[in-house]
Amino acid sequence: VVYTQSEILQREVYLFERLDSPNREPMKHLKAICFLRPTKENVELLVQELRRPKYSVYFIYFSNVISKSDVKALAEADEQEVVAEVQEFYGDYIAVNPHVFSLNLLGCCRGRSWDPAQLARTTQGLTALLLSLKKCPMIRYQLSSEPAKRLAECVKQVITKEYELFDFRRTEVPPLLLILDRSDDAITPLLNQWTYQAMVHELLGINNNRIDLSRVPGISKDLREVVLSAENDEFYANNMYLNFAEIGTNIKNLMEDFQRRKPKEQQKLESIADMKAFVENYPQFKKMSGTVSKHVTVVGELSRLVAERNLLEVSEVEQELACQSDHSSALQSVRRLLQSPRVSELDAARLVMLYALRYERHGSSGLPALLEELRGRGGTDRYRKLVSAVVEYGGKRVRGSDLFSPKDAVAITKQFLKGLKGIENVYTQHQPLLQETLDQLIKGKLKDSQYPYLGPNTLRDRPQDIIVFLIGGATYEEALAVFNLNRSNPGVRIVLGGTTIHNTRR
């Protein structure tokens, strides 16, 4: 995710091996750089490697804190003295965007409490992040969530135990780590998205910046899997937060630009200088042609899915469920779509889930009838069970905050004005709960009674450096909200992380 193979090749690294791949050939003329998570399995594999070294020298880097006993085990195995150095290089997390990270963990809790192995992994990931950013933060957590409190305590323990590592130069305003729970807002991961990055993840799925296009009708071999990374793709970097309508226009411009730069077929390569110019421009041309074909394919597939699954209509009803409170109109809309053969089973289930989260306690709830209809569509109980699981996970009984209440007159007017800004906003009215939480935090108005500090100290000034972590996964819609908050609040830097990055399927 961090480094492309060609970038590594430029640093004269010519061979990539996994430590656990069997039958590697000894190559005593090569030096080895090992980059590993300090897990029991990895230390054990490394011990085996050092007993029978295949390379001349080893430079070992661990992505997190390694225990003294593990270092001792390695030293004892290194009888041939091939290890030149052992270092800790904190990178025990996945850097997704410049302001977003993930731990790639699915299903971190059992019911309402942590799975112990996942709690340990999450603690390691978060502390590695703090060490790599050189932050020793004050910690706040969501009071209504037991997992948030547990994680806050575990991170604090590591900071206390490894106090020498966390002894960074103090800043005027200490950084803040805010730990939240996904179950407070189960709505956001269930909505269709209309900005490029979020939409690609929702409809195609992004996995470590890679997208699997193998199911696209008539796809060519070299486009079966493509990489979307803002680091190496200028078009993606400039368009990842734009709305789908704008992207269509920008793709058209990209293609026209490409056509203009195409080396003319009849270009006469008469002199050496002509040839030299052609060869020099060719890699850029090739790179650009790769970028163009990639984005045209991705956007083409998104358009196909939007039409095939009738997503404009579906999305409009989702937004109505998430942002308005007209029960009878919402119920009619959901019923209408459940009867449409063009709406996929997943989208039908998604609408019922959103309805259930929104109107679970409504006097004239139509949920039982909707569930019957859902069952009639698929002929199985699978989605019915999922609907009740979602309500159990993120329903009113569980939530610490008021996800749907009209906040105050100002907020209501704001929403009304936003609705007047034109039709394209029908699909993007929804704001994730995180947006409001962070907005309150930046203004110094986030209630201590709901988000207490861990320990006796509190922040006197407004926070400037904020790391917010969502147990149970973040979304690209929230990544967009954080991107916008960073842009509109100079002097405030927010980094968003989660145990994973969700779309509806996940």
XYZ file of C-alpha atoms in Angstrom:
506
model
C 0.000 0.000 0.000
C 2.816 2.407 0.812
C 5.369 1.692 -1.858
C 5.057 0.477 -5.442
C 7.328 -2.270 -6.686
C 8.866 0.096 -9.234
C 9.706 2.581 -6.470
C 11.442 -0.177 -4.524
C 13.326 -1.248 -7.653
C 14.633 2.301 -8.022
C 16.245 1.807 -4.606
C 18.084 -1.221 -5.984
C 16.021 -3.867 -4.261
C 15.709 -6.640 -6.846
C 14.173 -9.577 -5.081
C 11.025 -9.818 -2.980
C 10.441 -12.878 -0.856
C 8.073 -13.773 1.924
C 9.705 -15.102 5.039
C 7.247 -18.013 5.139
C 7.700 -19.148 1.529
C 9.292 -22.596 1.476
C 12.322 -23.640 -0.609
C 13.905 -20.245 -1.096
C 17.316 -20.561 -2.711
C 20.397 -19.486 -0.753
C 21.897 -16.337 -2.279
C 24.920 -15.530 -0.234
C 25.902 -12.578 -2.438
C 22.745 -10.659 -1.398
C 21.959 -8.616 1.691
C 18.468 -8.968 3.155
C 16.223 -6.276 4.607
C 13.451 -7.865 6.671
C 10.344 -5.866 7.482
C 7.976 -7.727 9.781
C 5.257 -7.417 12.361
C 6.728 -8.577 15.705
C 4.348 -11.533 16.061
C 5.195 -14.836 17.674
C 4.995 -16.617 14.283
C 7.307 -14.087 12.593
C 9.909 -14.240 15.356
C 9.822 -18.031 15.157
C 10.272 -17.953 11.341
C 13.129 -15.513 11.723
C 14.813 -17.759 14.298
C 14.653 -20.634 11.767
C 16.048 -18.335 9.061
C 19.010 -17.183 11.180
C 19.947 -20.744 12.101
C 20.411 -21.446 8.368
C 20.909 -18.027 6.788
C 20.342 -17.774 3.031
C 21.813 -14.292 2.599
C 25.074 -12.659 3.633
C 23.759 -9.963 6.006
C 20.382 -9.238 7.630
C 18.947 -5.825 8.500
C 15.849 -6.494 10.569
C 13.061 -3.946 10.991
C 9.999 -4.598 13.140
C 6.843 -2.588 12.520
C 6.193 -2.228 16.255
C 7.728 -2.591 19.701
C 9.525 -5.923 20.112
C 10.006 -7.569 23.499
C 13.434 -8.120 25.051
C 12.844 -11.872 25.206
C 12.207 -11.998 21.439
C 15.403 -10.062 20.737
C 17.232 -12.534 22.956
C 15.791 -15.502 21.030
C 17.007 -13.947 17.765
C 20.458 -13.267 19.201
C 20.778 -16.881 20.318
C 19.777 -18.139 16.857
C 22.288 -15.846 15.126
C 25.299 -18.121 15.616
C 26.852 -17.128 12.304
C 26.592 -13.436 13.208
C 24.775 -12.377 10.048
C 22.502 -9.793 11.703
C 23.843 -6.279 11.140
C 21.065 -4.428 12.951
C 17.637 -4.739 14.556
C 15.362 -1.717 14.582
C 11.812 -0.721 15.382
C 10.236 1.161 12.505
C 6.643 1.912 13.478
C 4.315 1.133 10.608
C 1.920 -1.406 12.076
C -1.149 -0.111 10.229
C -2.333 0.478 6.667
C -1.954 4.059 5.400
C -4.932 4.460 3.066
C -4.887 8.213 2.339
C -2.759 11.031 3.772
C -5.363 11.431 6.557
C -6.858 7.909 6.780
C -5.555 4.615 8.154
C -7.027 1.159 8.686
C -6.040 -2.024 10.519
C -7.818 -4.336 8.027
C -9.663 -6.151 10.828
C -13.140 -7.465 10.140
C -15.405 -8.305 13.056
C -13.470 -7.013 16.053
C -16.148 -7.586 18.715
C -18.208 -10.509 19.897
C -21.549 -9.018 20.798
C -20.811 -5.991 22.945
C -17.271 -6.857 23.980
C -13.870 -7.096 22.348
C -12.482 -10.258 20.885
C -9.240 -10.397 22.974
C -6.928 -11.061 20.004
C -8.460 -8.162 18.051
C -8.192 -5.847 21.063
C -4.469 -6.626 21.298
C -4.018 -6.064 17.545
C -5.942 -2.774 17.635
C -3.913 -1.529 20.603
C -0.684 -2.344 18.729
C -1.921 -0.620 15.579
C -2.951 2.532 17.429
C 0.236 2.784 19.492
C 2.370 2.246 16.363
C 0.455 5.064 14.699
C 1.123 7.374 17.666
C 4.821 6.465 17.648
C 5.189 6.996 13.907
C 3.495 10.409 14.149
C 5.467 11.162 17.349
C 2.373 11.899 19.428
C 1.767 11.280 23.099
C -1.920 12.184 23.281
C -4.565 12.841 25.850
C -7.335 10.289 25.378
C -11.109 10.742 25.230
C -13.587 7.969 24.547
C -17.294 7.432 23.997
C -18.795 6.729 27.408
C -21.739 4.690 26.109
C -19.337 2.123 24.600
C -17.590 -0.470 26.750
C -15.169 -1.398 23.890
C -14.137 2.268 23.540
C -13.281 2.480 27.231
C -11.324 -0.808 27.108
C -9.288 0.306 24.105
C -8.560 3.687 25.698
C -7.236 1.927 28.817
C -5.089 -0.493 26.782
C -3.483 2.328 24.767
C -2.845 4.266 27.974
C -1.144 1.187 29.514
C 1.267 0.900 26.583
C 2.095 4.620 26.767
C 2.796 4.294 30.509
C 4.877 1.128 30.097
C 6.910 2.448 27.122
C 7.168 5.985 28.521
C 10.700 6.418 27.126
C 9.478 5.830 23.573
C 6.638 8.302 24.009
C 8.860 11.037 25.389
C 8.389 13.485 22.508
C 8.948 17.204 22.572
C 5.841 18.699 24.161
C 3.637 20.839 21.971
C 1.762 23.823 23.346
C -1.587 22.029 22.967
C -1.237 18.273 23.510
C -2.587 16.015 20.742
C -5.911 14.279 21.333
C -6.949 10.697 20.627
C -10.742 10.297 20.423
C -12.071 6.718 20.445
C -15.578 6.133 19.093
C -17.814 3.148 18.397
C -19.326 2.365 14.992
C -22.582 1.215 16.603
C -23.421 4.853 17.380
C -23.931 5.408 13.643
C -24.820 2.262 11.713
C -26.541 4.377 9.046
C -23.434 5.781 7.323
C -21.957 2.444 6.130
C -25.339 1.420 4.647
C -25.761 4.339 2.235
C -24.934 4.431 -1.459
C -22.186 6.946 -2.194
C -21.746 9.477 -5.007
C -18.168 10.725 -4.608
C -15.543 8.822 -6.599
C -13.518 6.986 -3.942
C -16.527 6.151 -1.754
C -18.580 5.062 -4.757
C -15.849 2.754 -6.062
C -15.626 1.117 -2.622
C -19.407 0.786 -2.354
C -19.972 -0.733 -5.794
C -16.686 -2.493 -6.611
C -14.788 -2.724 -3.302
C -11.328 -1.291 -2.602
C -8.886 -3.641 -0.930
C -5.495 -2.115 -0.027
C -5.993 0.397 -2.886
C -6.649 -2.444 -5.338
C -9.898 -2.990 -7.227
C -11.014 -6.298 -8.659
C -12.596 -5.720 -12.074
C -12.532 -9.367 -13.167
C -16.349 -9.556 -13.158
C -16.752 -6.619 -15.541
C -18.290 -7.805 -18.838
C -15.650 -7.984 -21.601
C -12.760 -6.750 -19.444
C -9.272 -6.977 -20.968
C -6.630 -9.063 -19.242
C -4.455 -6.176 -18.015
C -7.395 -4.411 -16.358
C -8.677 -7.312 -14.273
C -7.133 -5.740 -11.192
C -6.232 -2.047 -11.033
C -4.625 0.153 -8.397
C -6.234 3.410 -7.290
C -3.730 5.359 -5.255
C -3.591 9.121 -4.872
C 0.186 8.849 -4.428
C 0.820 7.608 -7.963
C -2.250 8.727 -9.892
C -2.811 12.419 -10.368
C -6.285 12.073 -11.866
C -7.453 10.003 -8.894
C -5.879 12.428 -6.407
C -7.767 15.336 -8.006
C -11.094 13.531 -8.353
C -11.470 11.170 -5.395
C -13.745 13.569 -3.471
C -15.725 14.934 -6.413
C -19.292 13.985 -7.275
C -19.953 11.379 -9.938
C -21.423 13.941 -12.369
C -18.222 16.023 -12.279
C -16.065 12.952 -12.802
C -17.781 12.182 -16.103
C -16.826 15.633 -17.380
C -13.257 15.318 -16.074
C -12.804 11.909 -17.721
C -13.913 13.448 -21.015
C -11.277 16.188 -20.604
C -8.657 13.587 -19.683
C -9.401 11.659 -22.882
C -9.307 14.763 -25.054
C -5.996 15.779 -23.494
C -4.718 12.278 -24.165
C -5.834 12.387 -27.815
C -3.925 15.649 -28.279
C -0.730 14.181 -26.867
C -0.882 10.929 -28.777
C 2.338 10.354 -30.758
C 1.137 10.782 -34.338
C 1.096 7.454 -36.175
C 2.733 9.019 -39.214
C 5.333 10.797 -37.076
C 8.523 10.591 -39.106
C 11.404 9.249 -37.090
C 14.069 10.497 -39.489
C 16.798 11.943 -37.320
C 18.336 10.598 -34.156
C 16.807 13.606 -32.388
C 13.284 12.540 -33.493
C 13.838 9.086 -32.129
C 15.258 10.420 -28.904
C 12.253 12.709 -28.410
C 9.871 9.815 -29.102
C 11.600 7.498 -26.640
C 11.710 10.194 -23.957
C 8.010 10.961 -24.275
C 6.934 7.361 -24.609
C 6.959 6.394 -20.876
C 4.823 9.435 -20.024
C 2.512 8.591 -22.888
C 2.336 4.979 -21.731
C 1.606 6.050 -18.157
C -1.087 8.418 -19.315
C -2.662 5.798 -21.560
C -2.746 3.420 -18.557
C -4.424 6.085 -16.422
C -6.994 6.895 -19.089
C -7.977 3.290 -19.806
C -8.151 2.517 -16.088
C -10.464 5.395 -15.156
C -12.631 5.051 -18.250
C -13.132 1.374 -17.363
C -13.894 2.066 -13.687
C -16.299 4.933 -14.387
C -17.948 2.940 -17.191
C -18.557 0.050 -14.808
C -19.922 2.378 -12.105
C -22.373 3.873 -14.631
C -23.449 0.407 -15.741
C -24.147 -0.680 -12.159
C -26.016 2.531 -11.342
C -28.327 1.946 -14.297
C -28.673 -1.812 -13.834
C -29.469 -1.576 -10.122
C -31.599 1.550 -10.429
C -29.380 3.219 -7.834
C -30.498 6.813 -8.396
C -33.982 5.945 -7.213
C -32.694 3.690 -4.430
C -30.282 6.356 -3.200
C -32.969 9.033 -3.124
C -35.077 6.889 -0.790
C -32.014 6.056 1.362
C -31.338 9.771 1.816
C -34.997 10.358 2.669
C -34.764 7.639 5.350
C -31.503 9.004 6.749
C -32.299 12.727 6.720
C -36.049 13.312 6.904
C -38.758 12.251 9.274
C -41.873 11.772 7.180
C -42.770 8.204 8.131
C -45.674 7.497 5.775
C -43.889 8.857 2.714
C -40.755 6.844 3.598
C -42.754 3.648 4.081
C -44.497 4.090 0.716
C -41.166 4.698 -1.029
C -39.538 1.609 0.490
C -42.596 -0.543 -0.398
C -42.544 0.729 -3.969
C -38.863 -0.174 -4.423
C -39.228 -3.581 -2.760
C -41.758 -4.446 -5.461
C -39.501 -3.313 -8.309
C -37.739 -6.165 -10.126
C -34.869 -3.764 -10.974
C -33.841 -3.410 -7.327
C -31.273 -6.026 -6.273
C -31.699 -8.154 -3.165
C -28.826 -6.375 -1.420
C -30.360 -2.956 -2.104
C -33.786 -4.128 -0.938
C -32.267 -5.406 2.318
C -30.309 -2.167 2.736
C -33.531 -0.110 2.481
C -35.282 -2.280 5.069
C -32.254 -1.994 7.398
C -32.278 1.789 7.118
C -36.037 1.856 7.698
C -35.642 -0.401 10.746
C -32.881 1.774 12.249
C -34.927 4.919 11.630
C -38.437 3.840 12.618
C -37.936 0.811 14.910
C -40.061 2.448 17.623
C -42.592 4.225 15.440
C -46.233 3.700 16.475
C -47.341 2.506 13.062
C -44.117 0.788 12.010
C -44.416 -1.191 8.806
C -41.387 -3.332 9.572
C -43.111 -6.758 9.880
C -44.735 -6.325 6.452
C -41.440 -5.162 4.896
C -39.621 -8.178 6.332
C -42.249 -10.489 4.834
C -41.829 -8.807 1.483
C -38.040 -9.185 1.728
C -38.451 -12.856 2.458
C -40.821 -13.249 -0.470
C -38.198 -11.737 -2.806
C -35.274 -13.949 -1.912
C -37.095 -16.965 -0.575
C -34.649 -17.108 2.364
C -34.474 -15.719 5.859
C -30.876 -14.589 5.462
C -31.611 -10.894 5.004
C -34.382 -10.882 7.617
C -31.838 -12.071 10.176
C -29.411 -9.391 9.034
C -32.025 -6.678 9.552
C -32.567 -7.658 13.170
C -28.804 -8.021 13.689
C -28.262 -4.464 12.408
C -30.935 -3.098 14.783
C -29.387 -5.025 17.668
C -25.987 -3.586 16.730
C -26.916 0.047 16.115
C -30.494 0.523 17.291
C -31.857 3.144 19.668
C -31.199 1.014 22.750
C -27.468 0.951 22.015
C -26.723 4.434 20.752
C -25.074 6.894 23.086
C -25.941 9.865 20.909
C -29.127 11.022 19.296
C -28.600 10.038 15.695
C -31.846 11.419 14.315
C -33.167 14.150 16.613
C -33.539 17.580 15.029
C -30.686 19.299 16.844
C -31.977 22.863 17.054
C -33.629 25.537 14.946
C -30.319 26.561 13.362
C -29.558 23.022 12.239
C -33.048 22.664 10.794
C -32.762 25.877 8.774
C -29.362 24.776 7.549
C -30.844 21.520 6.283
C -33.711 23.359 4.646
C -31.362 25.760 2.875
C -29.164 22.888 1.793
C -32.208 21.230 0.232
C -32.835 24.315 -1.886
C -29.397 24.315 -3.424
C -30.474 22.182 -6.328
C -31.362 18.706 -7.321
C -27.894 17.146 -7.186
C -27.988 17.425 -3.406
C -30.873 14.980 -3.145
C -28.235 12.225 -3.195
C -25.752 13.812 -0.807
C -27.872 15.375 1.954
C -26.611 12.946 4.567
C -23.821 13.990 6.929
C -22.221 11.274 9.057
C -22.561 11.663 12.833
C -18.751 11.923 12.973
C -18.924 15.288 11.194
C -20.953 16.791 14.023
C -18.887 15.120 16.756
C -15.650 16.531 15.318
C -17.235 19.919 14.701
C -18.182 20.078 18.407
C -14.708 18.881 19.383
C -12.938 21.566 17.328
C -15.156 24.261 18.842
C -14.437 22.956 22.335
C -18.106 22.018 22.857
C -17.940 18.219 22.968
C -19.533 17.209 26.286
C -17.198 15.637 28.850
C -20.210 13.805 30.253
C -20.576 11.807 27.003
C -16.922 11.749 25.916
C -14.880 11.751 29.131
C -11.091 12.054 29.350
C -9.134 9.053 30.522
C -7.250 10.150 33.643
C -7.411 13.354 35.644
C -6.147 15.851 33.036
C -8.322 17.711 30.561
C -7.512 19.926 27.604
C -7.820 23.623 28.407
C -7.419 24.803 24.821
C -9.180 23.723 21.686
C -7.441 20.691 20.190
C -5.262 21.152 17.102
C -3.962 17.652 16.522
C -6.784 15.108 16.521
C -6.622 11.376 15.890
C -10.089 9.847 15.785
C -10.485 6.080 15.794
C -13.674 4.145 15.036
C -13.994 0.702 16.605
C -15.939 -1.406 14.129
C -14.726 0.440 11.065
C -14.746 3.832 9.353
C -16.135 4.729 5.905
C -14.967 6.779 2.928
C -17.906 9.142 3.507
C -16.338 9.923 6.895
C -12.924 10.242 5.243
C -14.457 12.907 2.997
C -15.948 14.698 6.015
C -12.515 14.738 7.708
C -10.869 15.959 4.488
C -13.338 18.870 4.377
C -12.904 19.677 8.077
C -9.122 19.779 7.626
C -9.559 22.112 4.678
C -11.991 24.477 6.379
C -10.145 24.642 9.737
C -6.574 25.768 9.126
C -4.452 24.998 12.170
C -6.413 21.821 12.930
C -5.136 18.471 11.704
C -7.423 15.434 11.909
C -6.418 11.861 11.124
C -9.173 9.240 10.843
C -8.658 5.554 11.517
C -10.786 2.461 11.904
C -10.480 -1.253 12.483
C -11.488 -1.530 8.799
C -13.072 0.594 6.046
C -16.652 -0.415 5.407
C -19.057 -0.558 2.561
C -22.534 -2.103 2.821
C -21.357 -5.641 2.021
C -18.627 -5.534 4.654
